[in-house]
Coordinates of C-alpha atoms in Angstrom, one line a residue:
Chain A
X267 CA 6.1 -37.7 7.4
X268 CA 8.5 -40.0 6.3
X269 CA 7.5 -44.3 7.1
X270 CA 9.8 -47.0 7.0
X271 CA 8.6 -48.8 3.9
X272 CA 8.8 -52.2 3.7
X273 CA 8.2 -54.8 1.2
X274 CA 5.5 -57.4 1.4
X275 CA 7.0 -60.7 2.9
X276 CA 4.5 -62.8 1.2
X277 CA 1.9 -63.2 -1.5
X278 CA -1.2 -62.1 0.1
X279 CA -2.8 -62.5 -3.6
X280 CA -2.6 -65.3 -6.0
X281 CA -3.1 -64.5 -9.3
X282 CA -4.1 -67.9 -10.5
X283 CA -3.9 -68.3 -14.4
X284 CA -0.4 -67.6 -15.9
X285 CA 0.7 -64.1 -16.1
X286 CA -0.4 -62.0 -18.8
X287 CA 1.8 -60.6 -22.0
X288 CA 1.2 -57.5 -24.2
X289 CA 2.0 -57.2 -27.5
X290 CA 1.4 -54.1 -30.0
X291 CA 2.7 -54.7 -33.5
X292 CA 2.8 -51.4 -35.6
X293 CA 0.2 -49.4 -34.2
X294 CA -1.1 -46.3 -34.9
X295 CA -3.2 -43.9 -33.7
X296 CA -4.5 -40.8 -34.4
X297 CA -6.7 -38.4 -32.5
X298 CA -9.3 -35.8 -33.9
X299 CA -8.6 -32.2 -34.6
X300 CA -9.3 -30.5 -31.3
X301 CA -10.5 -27.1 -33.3
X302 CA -11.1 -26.6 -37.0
X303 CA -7.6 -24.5 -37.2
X304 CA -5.7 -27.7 -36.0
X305 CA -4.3 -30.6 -38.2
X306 CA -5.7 -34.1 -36.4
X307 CA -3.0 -35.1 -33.7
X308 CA -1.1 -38.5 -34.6
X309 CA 0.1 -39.9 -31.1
X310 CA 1.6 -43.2 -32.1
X311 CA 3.0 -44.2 -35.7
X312 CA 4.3 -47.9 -36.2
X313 CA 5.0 -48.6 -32.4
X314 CA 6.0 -52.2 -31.8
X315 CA 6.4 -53.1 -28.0
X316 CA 6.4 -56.6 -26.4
X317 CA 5.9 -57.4 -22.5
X318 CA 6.2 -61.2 -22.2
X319 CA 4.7 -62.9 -19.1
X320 CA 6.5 -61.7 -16.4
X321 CA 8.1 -59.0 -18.1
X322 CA 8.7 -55.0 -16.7
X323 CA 8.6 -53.2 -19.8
X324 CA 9.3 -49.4 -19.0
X325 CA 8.6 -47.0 -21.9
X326 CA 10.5 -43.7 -21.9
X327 CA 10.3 -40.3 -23.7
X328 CA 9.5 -36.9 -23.8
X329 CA 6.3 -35.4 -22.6
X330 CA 3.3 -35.2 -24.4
X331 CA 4.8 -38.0 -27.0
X332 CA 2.0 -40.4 -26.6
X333 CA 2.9 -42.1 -23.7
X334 CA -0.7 -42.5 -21.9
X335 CA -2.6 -43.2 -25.1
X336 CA 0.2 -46.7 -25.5
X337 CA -1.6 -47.8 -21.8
X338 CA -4.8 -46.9 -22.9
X339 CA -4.6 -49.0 -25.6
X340 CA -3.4 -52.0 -24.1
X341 CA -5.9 -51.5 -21.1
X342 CA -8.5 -51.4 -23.7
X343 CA -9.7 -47.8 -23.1
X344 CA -9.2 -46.8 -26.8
X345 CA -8.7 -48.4 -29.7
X346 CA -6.0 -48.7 -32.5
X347 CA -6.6 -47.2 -36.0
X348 CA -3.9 -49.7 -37.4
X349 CA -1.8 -52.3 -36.4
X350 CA -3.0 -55.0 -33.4
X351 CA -3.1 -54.5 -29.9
X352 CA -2.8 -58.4 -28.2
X353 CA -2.7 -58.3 -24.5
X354 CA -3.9 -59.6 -21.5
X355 CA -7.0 -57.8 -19.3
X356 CA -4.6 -54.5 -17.6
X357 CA -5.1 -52.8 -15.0
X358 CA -4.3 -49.1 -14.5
X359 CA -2.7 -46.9 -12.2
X360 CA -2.3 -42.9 -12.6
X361 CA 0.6 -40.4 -11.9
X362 CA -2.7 -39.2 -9.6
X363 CA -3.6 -41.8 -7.3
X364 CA -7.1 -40.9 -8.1
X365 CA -7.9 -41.9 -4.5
X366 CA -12.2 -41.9 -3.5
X367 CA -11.9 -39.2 -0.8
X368 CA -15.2 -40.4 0.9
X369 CA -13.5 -43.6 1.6
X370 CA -11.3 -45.3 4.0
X371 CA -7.5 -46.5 2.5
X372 CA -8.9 -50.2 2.9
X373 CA -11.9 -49.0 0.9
X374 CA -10.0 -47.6 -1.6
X375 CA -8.0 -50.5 -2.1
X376 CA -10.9 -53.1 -1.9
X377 CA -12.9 -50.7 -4.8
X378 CA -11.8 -53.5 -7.2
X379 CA -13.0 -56.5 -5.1
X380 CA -16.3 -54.8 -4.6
X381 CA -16.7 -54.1 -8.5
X382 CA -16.4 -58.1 -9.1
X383 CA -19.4 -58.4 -6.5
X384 CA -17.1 -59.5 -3.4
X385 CA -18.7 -58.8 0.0
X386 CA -18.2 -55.3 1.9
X387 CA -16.2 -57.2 5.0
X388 CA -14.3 -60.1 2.8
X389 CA -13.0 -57.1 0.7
X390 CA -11.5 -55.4 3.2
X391 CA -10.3 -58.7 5.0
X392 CA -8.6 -58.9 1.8
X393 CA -7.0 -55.7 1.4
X394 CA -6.1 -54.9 4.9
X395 CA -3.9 -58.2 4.4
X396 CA -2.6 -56.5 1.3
X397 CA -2.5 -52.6 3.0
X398 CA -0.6 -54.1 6.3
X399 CA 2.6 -55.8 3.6
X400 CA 2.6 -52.4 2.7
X401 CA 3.4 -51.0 5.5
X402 CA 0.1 -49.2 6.3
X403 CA -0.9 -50.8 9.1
X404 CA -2.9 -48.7 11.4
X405 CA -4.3 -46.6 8.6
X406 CA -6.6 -49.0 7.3
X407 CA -9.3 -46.3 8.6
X408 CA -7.4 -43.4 7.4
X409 CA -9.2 -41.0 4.6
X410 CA -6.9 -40.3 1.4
X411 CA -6.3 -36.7 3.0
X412 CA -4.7 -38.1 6.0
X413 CA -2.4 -40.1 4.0
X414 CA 1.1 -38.1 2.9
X415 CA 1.7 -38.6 -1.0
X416 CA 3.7 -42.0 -0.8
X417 CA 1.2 -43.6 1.4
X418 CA -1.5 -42.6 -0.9
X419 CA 0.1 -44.3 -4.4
X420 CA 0.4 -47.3 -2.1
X421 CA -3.0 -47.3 -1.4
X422 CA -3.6 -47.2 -5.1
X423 CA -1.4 -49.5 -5.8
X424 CA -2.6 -52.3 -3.8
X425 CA -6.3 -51.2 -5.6
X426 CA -4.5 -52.1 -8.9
X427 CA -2.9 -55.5 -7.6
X428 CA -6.1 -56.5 -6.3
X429 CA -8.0 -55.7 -9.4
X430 CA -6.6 -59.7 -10.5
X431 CA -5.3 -58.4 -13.8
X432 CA -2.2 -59.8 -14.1
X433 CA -1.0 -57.0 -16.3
X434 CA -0.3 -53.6 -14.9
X435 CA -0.1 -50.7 -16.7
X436 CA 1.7 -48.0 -14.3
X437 CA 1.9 -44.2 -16.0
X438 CA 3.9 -42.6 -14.5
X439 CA 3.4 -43.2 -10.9
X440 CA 5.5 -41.9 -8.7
X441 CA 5.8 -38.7 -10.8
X442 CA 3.6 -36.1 -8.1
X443 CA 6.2 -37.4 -5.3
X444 CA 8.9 -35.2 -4.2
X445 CA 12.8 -36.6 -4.9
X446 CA 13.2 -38.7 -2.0
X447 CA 10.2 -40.3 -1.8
X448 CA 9.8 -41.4 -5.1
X449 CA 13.4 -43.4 -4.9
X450 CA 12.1 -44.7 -1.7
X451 CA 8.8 -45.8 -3.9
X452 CA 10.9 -46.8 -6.6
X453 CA 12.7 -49.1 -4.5
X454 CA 9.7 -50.0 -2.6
X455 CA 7.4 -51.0 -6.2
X456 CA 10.5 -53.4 -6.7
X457 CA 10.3 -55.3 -4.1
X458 CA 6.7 -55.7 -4.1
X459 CA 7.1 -56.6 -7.6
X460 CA 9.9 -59.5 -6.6
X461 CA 7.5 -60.9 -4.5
X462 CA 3.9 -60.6 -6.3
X463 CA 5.5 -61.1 -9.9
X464 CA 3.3 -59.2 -12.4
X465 CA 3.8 -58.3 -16.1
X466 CA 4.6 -54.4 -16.3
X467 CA 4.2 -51.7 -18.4
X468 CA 5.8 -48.9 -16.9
X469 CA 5.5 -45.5 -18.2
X470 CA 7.5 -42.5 -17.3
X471 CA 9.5 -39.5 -18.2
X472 CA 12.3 -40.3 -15.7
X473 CA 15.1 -42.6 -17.2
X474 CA 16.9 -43.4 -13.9
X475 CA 12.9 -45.0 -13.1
X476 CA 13.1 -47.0 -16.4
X477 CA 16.4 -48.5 -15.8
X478 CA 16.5 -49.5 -12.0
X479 CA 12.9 -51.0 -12.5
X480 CA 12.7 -52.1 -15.6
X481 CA 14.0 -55.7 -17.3
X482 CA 13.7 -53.7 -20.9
X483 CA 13.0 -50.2 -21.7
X484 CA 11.8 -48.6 -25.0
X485 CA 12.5 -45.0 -25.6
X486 CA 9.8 -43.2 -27.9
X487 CA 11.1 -40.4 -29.9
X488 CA 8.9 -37.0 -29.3
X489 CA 5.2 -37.1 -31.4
X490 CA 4.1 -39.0 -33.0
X491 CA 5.9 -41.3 -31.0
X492 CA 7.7 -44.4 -32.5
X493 CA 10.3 -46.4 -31.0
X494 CA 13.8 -45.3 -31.6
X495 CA 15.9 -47.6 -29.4
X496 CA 15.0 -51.0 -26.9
X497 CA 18.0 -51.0 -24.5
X498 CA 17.6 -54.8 -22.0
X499 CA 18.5 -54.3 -18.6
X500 CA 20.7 -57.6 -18.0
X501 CA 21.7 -56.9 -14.4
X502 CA 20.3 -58.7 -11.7
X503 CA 17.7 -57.8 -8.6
X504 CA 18.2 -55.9 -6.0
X505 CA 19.9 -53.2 -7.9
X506 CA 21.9 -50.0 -6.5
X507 CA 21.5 -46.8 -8.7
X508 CA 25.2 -46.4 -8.6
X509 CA 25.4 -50.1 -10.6
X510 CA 27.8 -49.0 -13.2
X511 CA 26.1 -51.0 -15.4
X512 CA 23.0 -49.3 -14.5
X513 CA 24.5 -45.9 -14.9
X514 CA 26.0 -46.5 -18.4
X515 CA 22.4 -47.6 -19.2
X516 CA 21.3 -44.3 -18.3
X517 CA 23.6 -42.7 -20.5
X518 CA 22.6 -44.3 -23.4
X519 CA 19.1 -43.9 -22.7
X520 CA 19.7 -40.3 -22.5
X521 CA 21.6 -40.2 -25.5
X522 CA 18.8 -42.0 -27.5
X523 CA 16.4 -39.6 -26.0
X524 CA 18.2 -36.7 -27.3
X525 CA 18.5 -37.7 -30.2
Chain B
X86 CA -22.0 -14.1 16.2
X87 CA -21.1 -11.0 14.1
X88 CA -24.5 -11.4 12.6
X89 CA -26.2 -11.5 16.0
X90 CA -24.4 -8.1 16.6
X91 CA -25.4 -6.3 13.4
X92 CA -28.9 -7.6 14.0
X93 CA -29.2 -5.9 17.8
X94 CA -27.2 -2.5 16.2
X95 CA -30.0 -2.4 13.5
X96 CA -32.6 -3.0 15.7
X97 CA -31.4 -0.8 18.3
X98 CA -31.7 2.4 15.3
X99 CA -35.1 1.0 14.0
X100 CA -36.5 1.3 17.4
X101 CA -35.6 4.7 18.0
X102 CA -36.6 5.6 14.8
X103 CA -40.2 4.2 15.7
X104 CA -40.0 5.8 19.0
X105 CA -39.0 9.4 18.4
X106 CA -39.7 10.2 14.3
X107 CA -43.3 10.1 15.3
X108 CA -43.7 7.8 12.6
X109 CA -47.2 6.1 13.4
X110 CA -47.4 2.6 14.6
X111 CA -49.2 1.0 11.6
X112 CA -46.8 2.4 9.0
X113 CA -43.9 1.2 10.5
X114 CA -44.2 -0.6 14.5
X115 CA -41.1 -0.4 16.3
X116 CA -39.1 -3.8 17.3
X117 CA -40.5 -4.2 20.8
X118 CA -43.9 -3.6 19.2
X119 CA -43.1 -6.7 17.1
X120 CA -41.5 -9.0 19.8
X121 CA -45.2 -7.8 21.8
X122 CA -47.1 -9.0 19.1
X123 CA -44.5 -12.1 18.6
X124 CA -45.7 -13.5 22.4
X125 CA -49.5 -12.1 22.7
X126 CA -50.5 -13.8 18.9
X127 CA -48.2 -16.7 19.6
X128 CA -51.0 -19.2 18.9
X129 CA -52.3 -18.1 16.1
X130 CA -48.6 -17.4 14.6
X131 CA -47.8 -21.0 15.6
X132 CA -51.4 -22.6 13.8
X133 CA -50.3 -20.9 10.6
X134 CA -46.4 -21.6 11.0
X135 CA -47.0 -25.0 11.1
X136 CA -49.4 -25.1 7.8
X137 CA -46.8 -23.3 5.5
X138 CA -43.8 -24.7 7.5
X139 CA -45.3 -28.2 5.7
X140 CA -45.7 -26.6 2.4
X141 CA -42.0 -25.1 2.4
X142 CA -40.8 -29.3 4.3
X143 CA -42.8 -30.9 1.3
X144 CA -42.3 -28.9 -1.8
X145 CA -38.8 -29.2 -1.0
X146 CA -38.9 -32.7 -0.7
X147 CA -40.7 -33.4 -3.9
X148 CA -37.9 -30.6 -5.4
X149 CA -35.9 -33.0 -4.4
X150 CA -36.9 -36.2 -5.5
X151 CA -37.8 -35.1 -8.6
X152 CA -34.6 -33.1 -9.0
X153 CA -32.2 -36.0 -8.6
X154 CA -33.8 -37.9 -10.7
X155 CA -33.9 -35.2 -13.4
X156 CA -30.7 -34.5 -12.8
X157 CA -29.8 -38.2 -12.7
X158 CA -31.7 -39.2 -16.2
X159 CA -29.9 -36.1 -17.9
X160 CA -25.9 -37.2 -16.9
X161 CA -27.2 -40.4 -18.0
X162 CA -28.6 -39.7 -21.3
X163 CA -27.0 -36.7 -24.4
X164 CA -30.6 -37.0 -25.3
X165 CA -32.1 -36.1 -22.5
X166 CA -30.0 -33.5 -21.8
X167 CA -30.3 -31.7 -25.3
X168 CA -34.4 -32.2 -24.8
X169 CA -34.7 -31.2 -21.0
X170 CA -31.8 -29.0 -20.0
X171 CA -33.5 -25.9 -22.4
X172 CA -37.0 -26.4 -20.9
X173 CA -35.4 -26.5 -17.5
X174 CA -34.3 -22.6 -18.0
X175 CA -37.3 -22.0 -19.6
X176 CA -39.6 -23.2 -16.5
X177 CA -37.6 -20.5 -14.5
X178 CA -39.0 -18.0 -16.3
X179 CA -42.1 -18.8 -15.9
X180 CA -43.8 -15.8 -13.6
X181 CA -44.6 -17.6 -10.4
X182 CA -47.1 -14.3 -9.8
X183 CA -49.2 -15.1 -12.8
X184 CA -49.3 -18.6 -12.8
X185 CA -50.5 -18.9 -9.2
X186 CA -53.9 -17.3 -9.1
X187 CA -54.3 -19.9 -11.8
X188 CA -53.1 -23.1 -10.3
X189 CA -55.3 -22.2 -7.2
X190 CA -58.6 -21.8 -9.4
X191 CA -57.3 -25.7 -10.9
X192 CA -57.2 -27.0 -7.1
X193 CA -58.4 -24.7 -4.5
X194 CA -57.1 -23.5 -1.2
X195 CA -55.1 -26.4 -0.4
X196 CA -51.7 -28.0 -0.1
X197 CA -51.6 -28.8 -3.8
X198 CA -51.4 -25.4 -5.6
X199 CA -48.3 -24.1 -2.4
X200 CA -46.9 -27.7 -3.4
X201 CA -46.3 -27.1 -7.1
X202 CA -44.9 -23.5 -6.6
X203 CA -42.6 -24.4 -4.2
X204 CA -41.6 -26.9 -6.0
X205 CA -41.5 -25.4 -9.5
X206 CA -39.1 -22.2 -7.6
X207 CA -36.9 -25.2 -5.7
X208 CA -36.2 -27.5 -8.5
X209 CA -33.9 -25.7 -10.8
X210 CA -31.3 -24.5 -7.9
X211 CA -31.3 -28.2 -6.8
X212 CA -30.5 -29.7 -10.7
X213 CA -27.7 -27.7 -11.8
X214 CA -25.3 -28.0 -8.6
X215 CA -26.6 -31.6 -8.7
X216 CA -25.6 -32.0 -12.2
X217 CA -22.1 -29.8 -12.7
X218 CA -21.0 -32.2 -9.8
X219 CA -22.0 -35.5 -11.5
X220 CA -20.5 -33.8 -15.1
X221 CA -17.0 -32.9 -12.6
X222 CA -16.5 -36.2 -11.8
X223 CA -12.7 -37.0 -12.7
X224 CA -12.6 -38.3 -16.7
X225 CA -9.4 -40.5 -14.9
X226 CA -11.9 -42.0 -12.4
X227 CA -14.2 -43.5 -14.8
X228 CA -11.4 -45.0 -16.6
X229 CA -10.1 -46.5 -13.8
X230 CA -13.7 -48.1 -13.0
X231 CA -13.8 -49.5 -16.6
X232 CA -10.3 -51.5 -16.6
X233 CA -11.8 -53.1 -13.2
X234 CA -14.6 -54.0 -15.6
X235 CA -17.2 -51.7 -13.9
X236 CA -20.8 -51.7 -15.0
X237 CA -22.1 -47.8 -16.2
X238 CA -24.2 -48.6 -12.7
X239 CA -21.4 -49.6 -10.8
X240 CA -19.9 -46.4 -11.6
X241 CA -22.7 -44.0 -11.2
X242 CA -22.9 -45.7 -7.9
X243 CA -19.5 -46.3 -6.3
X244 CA -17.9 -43.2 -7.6
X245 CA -20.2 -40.8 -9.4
X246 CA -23.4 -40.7 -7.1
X247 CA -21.3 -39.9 -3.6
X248 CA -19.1 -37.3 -5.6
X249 CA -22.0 -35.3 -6.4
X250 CA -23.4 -35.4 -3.1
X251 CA -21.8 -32.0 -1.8
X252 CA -23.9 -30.8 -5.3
X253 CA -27.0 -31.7 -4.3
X254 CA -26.5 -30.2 -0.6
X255 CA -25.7 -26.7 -1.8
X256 CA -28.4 -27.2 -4.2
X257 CA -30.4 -28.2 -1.1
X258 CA -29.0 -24.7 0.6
X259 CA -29.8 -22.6 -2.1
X260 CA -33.7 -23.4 -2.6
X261 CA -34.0 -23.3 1.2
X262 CA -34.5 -19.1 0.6
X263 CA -36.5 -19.0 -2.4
X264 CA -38.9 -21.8 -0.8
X265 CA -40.3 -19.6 2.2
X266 CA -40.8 -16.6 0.0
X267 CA -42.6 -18.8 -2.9
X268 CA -44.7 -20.4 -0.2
X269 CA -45.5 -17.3 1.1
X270 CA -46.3 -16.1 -2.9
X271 CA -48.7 -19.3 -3.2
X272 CA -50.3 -18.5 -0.2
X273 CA -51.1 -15.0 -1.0
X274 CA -52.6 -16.1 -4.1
X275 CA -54.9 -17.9 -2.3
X276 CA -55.2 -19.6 0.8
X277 CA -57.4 -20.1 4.3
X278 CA -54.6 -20.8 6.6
X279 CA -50.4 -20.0 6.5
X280 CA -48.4 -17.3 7.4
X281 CA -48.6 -15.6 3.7
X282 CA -52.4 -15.7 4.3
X283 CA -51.8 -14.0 8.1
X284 CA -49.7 -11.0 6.6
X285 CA -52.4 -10.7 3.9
X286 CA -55.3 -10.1 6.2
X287 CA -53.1 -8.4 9.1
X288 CA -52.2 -5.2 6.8
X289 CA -55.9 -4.3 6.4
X290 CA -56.5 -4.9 9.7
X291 CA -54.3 -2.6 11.1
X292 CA -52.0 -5.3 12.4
X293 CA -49.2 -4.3 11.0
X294 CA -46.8 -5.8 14.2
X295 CA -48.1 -9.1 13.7
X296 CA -47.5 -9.2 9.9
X297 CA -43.6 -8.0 11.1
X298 CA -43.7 -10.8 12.8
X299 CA -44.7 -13.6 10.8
X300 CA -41.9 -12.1 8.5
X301 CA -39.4 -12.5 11.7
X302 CA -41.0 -16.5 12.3
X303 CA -40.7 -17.1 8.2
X304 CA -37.0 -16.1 8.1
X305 CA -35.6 -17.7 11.1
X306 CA -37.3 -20.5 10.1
X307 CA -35.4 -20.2 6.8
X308 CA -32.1 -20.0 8.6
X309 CA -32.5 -22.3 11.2
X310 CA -33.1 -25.2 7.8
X311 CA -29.8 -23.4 6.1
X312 CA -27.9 -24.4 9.4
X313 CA -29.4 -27.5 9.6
X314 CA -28.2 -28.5 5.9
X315 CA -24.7 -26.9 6.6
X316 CA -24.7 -29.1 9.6
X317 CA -25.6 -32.3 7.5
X318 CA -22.8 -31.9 5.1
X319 CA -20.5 -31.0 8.2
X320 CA -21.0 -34.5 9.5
X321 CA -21.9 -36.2 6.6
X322 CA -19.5 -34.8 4.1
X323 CA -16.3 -34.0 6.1
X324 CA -13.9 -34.8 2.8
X325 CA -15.7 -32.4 0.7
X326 CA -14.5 -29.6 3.0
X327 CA -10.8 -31.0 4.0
X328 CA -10.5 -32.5 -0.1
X329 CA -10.6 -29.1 -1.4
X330 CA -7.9 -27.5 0.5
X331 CA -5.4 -30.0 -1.1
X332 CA -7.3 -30.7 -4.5
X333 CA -4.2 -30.5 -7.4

């Protein structure tokens, strides 16, 4: 099922204080041995990152590098062995929208809102504001099931917005879409992002994600990851994919990826 | 429907069995002996329906109750669950035959003895499906809860208590079948009143039909709470059943 998807006209949210920034400055971690026949895993060695206020920050490199355990860190889920992690409260959103199945889409998005105490009916006042800008009007009601794949990381999405943390920490998000829809999300998350400005970390494995989102993007080099090349993206919003700035981007990227 | 069927076929062979093996009528009565004895005892069927009906509604409840909170207090605390999850298997072992006889000569021919048996048998197949659901709770989940700033609480309710709910309704399912046949064991132990008490005076009366057919009351009576449950998670718990077609 394919919806017309179409970016939110206004700020249905204010996020009062100042945006957020992140900053890591050579951090390390490593994890436990997971059996006595393994060495101890070392995920991040010496990474220094910086997301000013405002900032998309995508980070790009090759699976299992250590990708998630950079978000965890700034979101406060882990901490570092070495090195400091300065940021801003985060919020986070999952390749897996992670969606409550017992719940409504406006329920789901409100979860945040009813953690910080906020009444049952102002919450979802709030977030059907927030779920109708997102073109998903007239599934306020909807259970996650009913909901195709793209409708379903917009419903998490707005869950993560109206969490208030002015710092988002996105892994991989659009990843469990199929091709189509996740350029259409793409697309979509940049829009929303123009008009609800948040400081981003995006993390994914997909380079042509990185570059037509992002204002800078760090490529990782395989585990344990470090950061082998920042690339800014000076072109201005709304972007085309077939920018030949963009696409020279890319290739450069790619190249750093490889190697 | 099918069931309904196979019932009638096997009936249909069991009574012609009865009828033409010469078989005699107190070893085994035929079907339509049973159903006769069913309508022409119905009174004193129901009287003693109705006393272990309560013991099999009530142990299950306190099963319950005490259950959940077991099970709670163990995902809640590594301690707890070191110190009780061992004597947990270990009460299952106890042998619900020995212990009976003894737990009537503590409090008599009442509710109280029927009540701790049923819900010593009920308990365990409640806990575990209650707590693998609360341990299967997505690792993701909880770590979404804790960058909203979440309270342990505000997680155990919001996310991790209604997960587990489809647990604790097959746990619910499962003791339905052990409670009727350990209320019947309590009752034969020792008892004035209950269906387990009815079969154990019928056989030695010679009323072999009517102990057939306080069987036939006990397990439709079973089935008739197994559907009632399944019909509880229908409409409370639609997700759990549409979730788990498209689970990744």
């Amino acid at each position: 099922m394919l919806t017309r998807i179409r970016a939110p006209e206004e700020a249905p949210t204010e996020v009062g204080a100042e945006l957020g920034s992140v900053s890591l400055r050579g951090v390390c971690k490593t994890f436990p041995a997971p059996h006595r026949c393994a060495a101890p895993v070392t995920a991040l060695d010496d990474v220094s990152l910086e997301a000013r206020a405002g900032q998309i920050v995508a980070v790009v490199g090759p699976s299992g590098c250590g990708k998630t355990t950079l978000l965890e860190l700034v979101c406060g889920l882990i901490e570092a062995d070495a090195g400091a992690v300065d940021a801003a409260p985060a919020a986070l959103m999952a390749q897996r929208d992670l969606l409550l199945p017992w719940q409504s889409a406006v329920d789901n998005a409100a979860l945040a809102l009813r953690v910080a105490g906020l009444a049952r009916d102002a919450a979802r006042r709030q977030a059907s504001v927030l779920l109708r800008d997102f073109g998903l009007e007239g599934f306020e009601r909807a259970r996650p099931h009913e909901l195709s794949g793209g409708m379903r990381q917009r419903v998490a999405f707005a869950r993560t917005l109206l969490s208030g943390r002015t710092v988002l920490c996105l892994d991989e998000p659009f990843a469990a879409l199929d091709a189509l829809t996740r350029q259409e999300m793409q697309d979509w998350l940049a829009g929303a992002l123009a008009v609800q400005p948040r400081t981003v970390m995006l993390v994914t494995h997909d380079v042509e994600e990185a570059i037509v989102l992002a204002d800078r993007v760090a490529v990782l080099s395989p585990r344990p990851a470090r950061v082998v090349a920042t690339l800014d993206v000076d072109v201005p919003r709304p972007r085309r994919r077939t920018d030949p700035r963009l696409v020279a981007l890319r290739e450069r990227a790619l190249q750093e990826l490889r190697a | 429907m099918m069931a309904v069927l196979l019932l009638l076929a096997l009936g249909a062979v069991w009574e012609a069995y009865a009828q033409f093996s010469g078989i005699e009528d107190i070893v085994l009565p035929a079907p339509s002996a049973v159903l006769a004895a069913l309508y022409d005892d119905r009174a004193l069927l129901w009287s003693n329906f109705t006393v272990t009906a309560g013991e099999i509604g009530l142990g299950m409840l306190v099963a319950l109750v005490l259950g959940l909170a077991c099970a709670v207090a163990i995902h809640f605390s590594s301690a707890l669950r070191r110190a009780l999850y061992p004597l947990l298997i270990g009460s299952q072992t106890i042998p619900i035959v020995l212990v009976a006889p003894l737990l009537v000569a503590w409090w008599g021919f009442g509710l109280m003895p029927k009540l701790a048996i049923v819900a010593l048998v009920c308990f365990f197949p409640i806990v575990v499906p209650t707590l693998d659901a609360l341990d299967r709770v997505d690792a993701d989940l909880r770590k979404l809860m804790r960058t909203f700033g979440a309270s342990r609480w505000q997680t155990f309710r919001m996310v991790e208590a209604p997960a587990a709910l489809p647990g604790v309704l097959t746990g619910a399912k499962l003791s339905v079948a052990v409670a009727a046949i350990a209320a019947v064991l309590a009752e034969l132990a020792g008892s004035d009143a209950g269906l387990g008490n009815l079969m154990l005076k019928a056989i030695p009366q010679y009323e072999t039909a009517r102990a057939f057919a306080a069987v036939l009351i006990l397990s439709v009576f079973a089935v008739t709470l197994f559907g009632l449950l399944a019909l509880v998670e229908r409409r409370l718990l639609p997700w759990a059943r549409q979730s788990r077609g498209s689970a990744p």
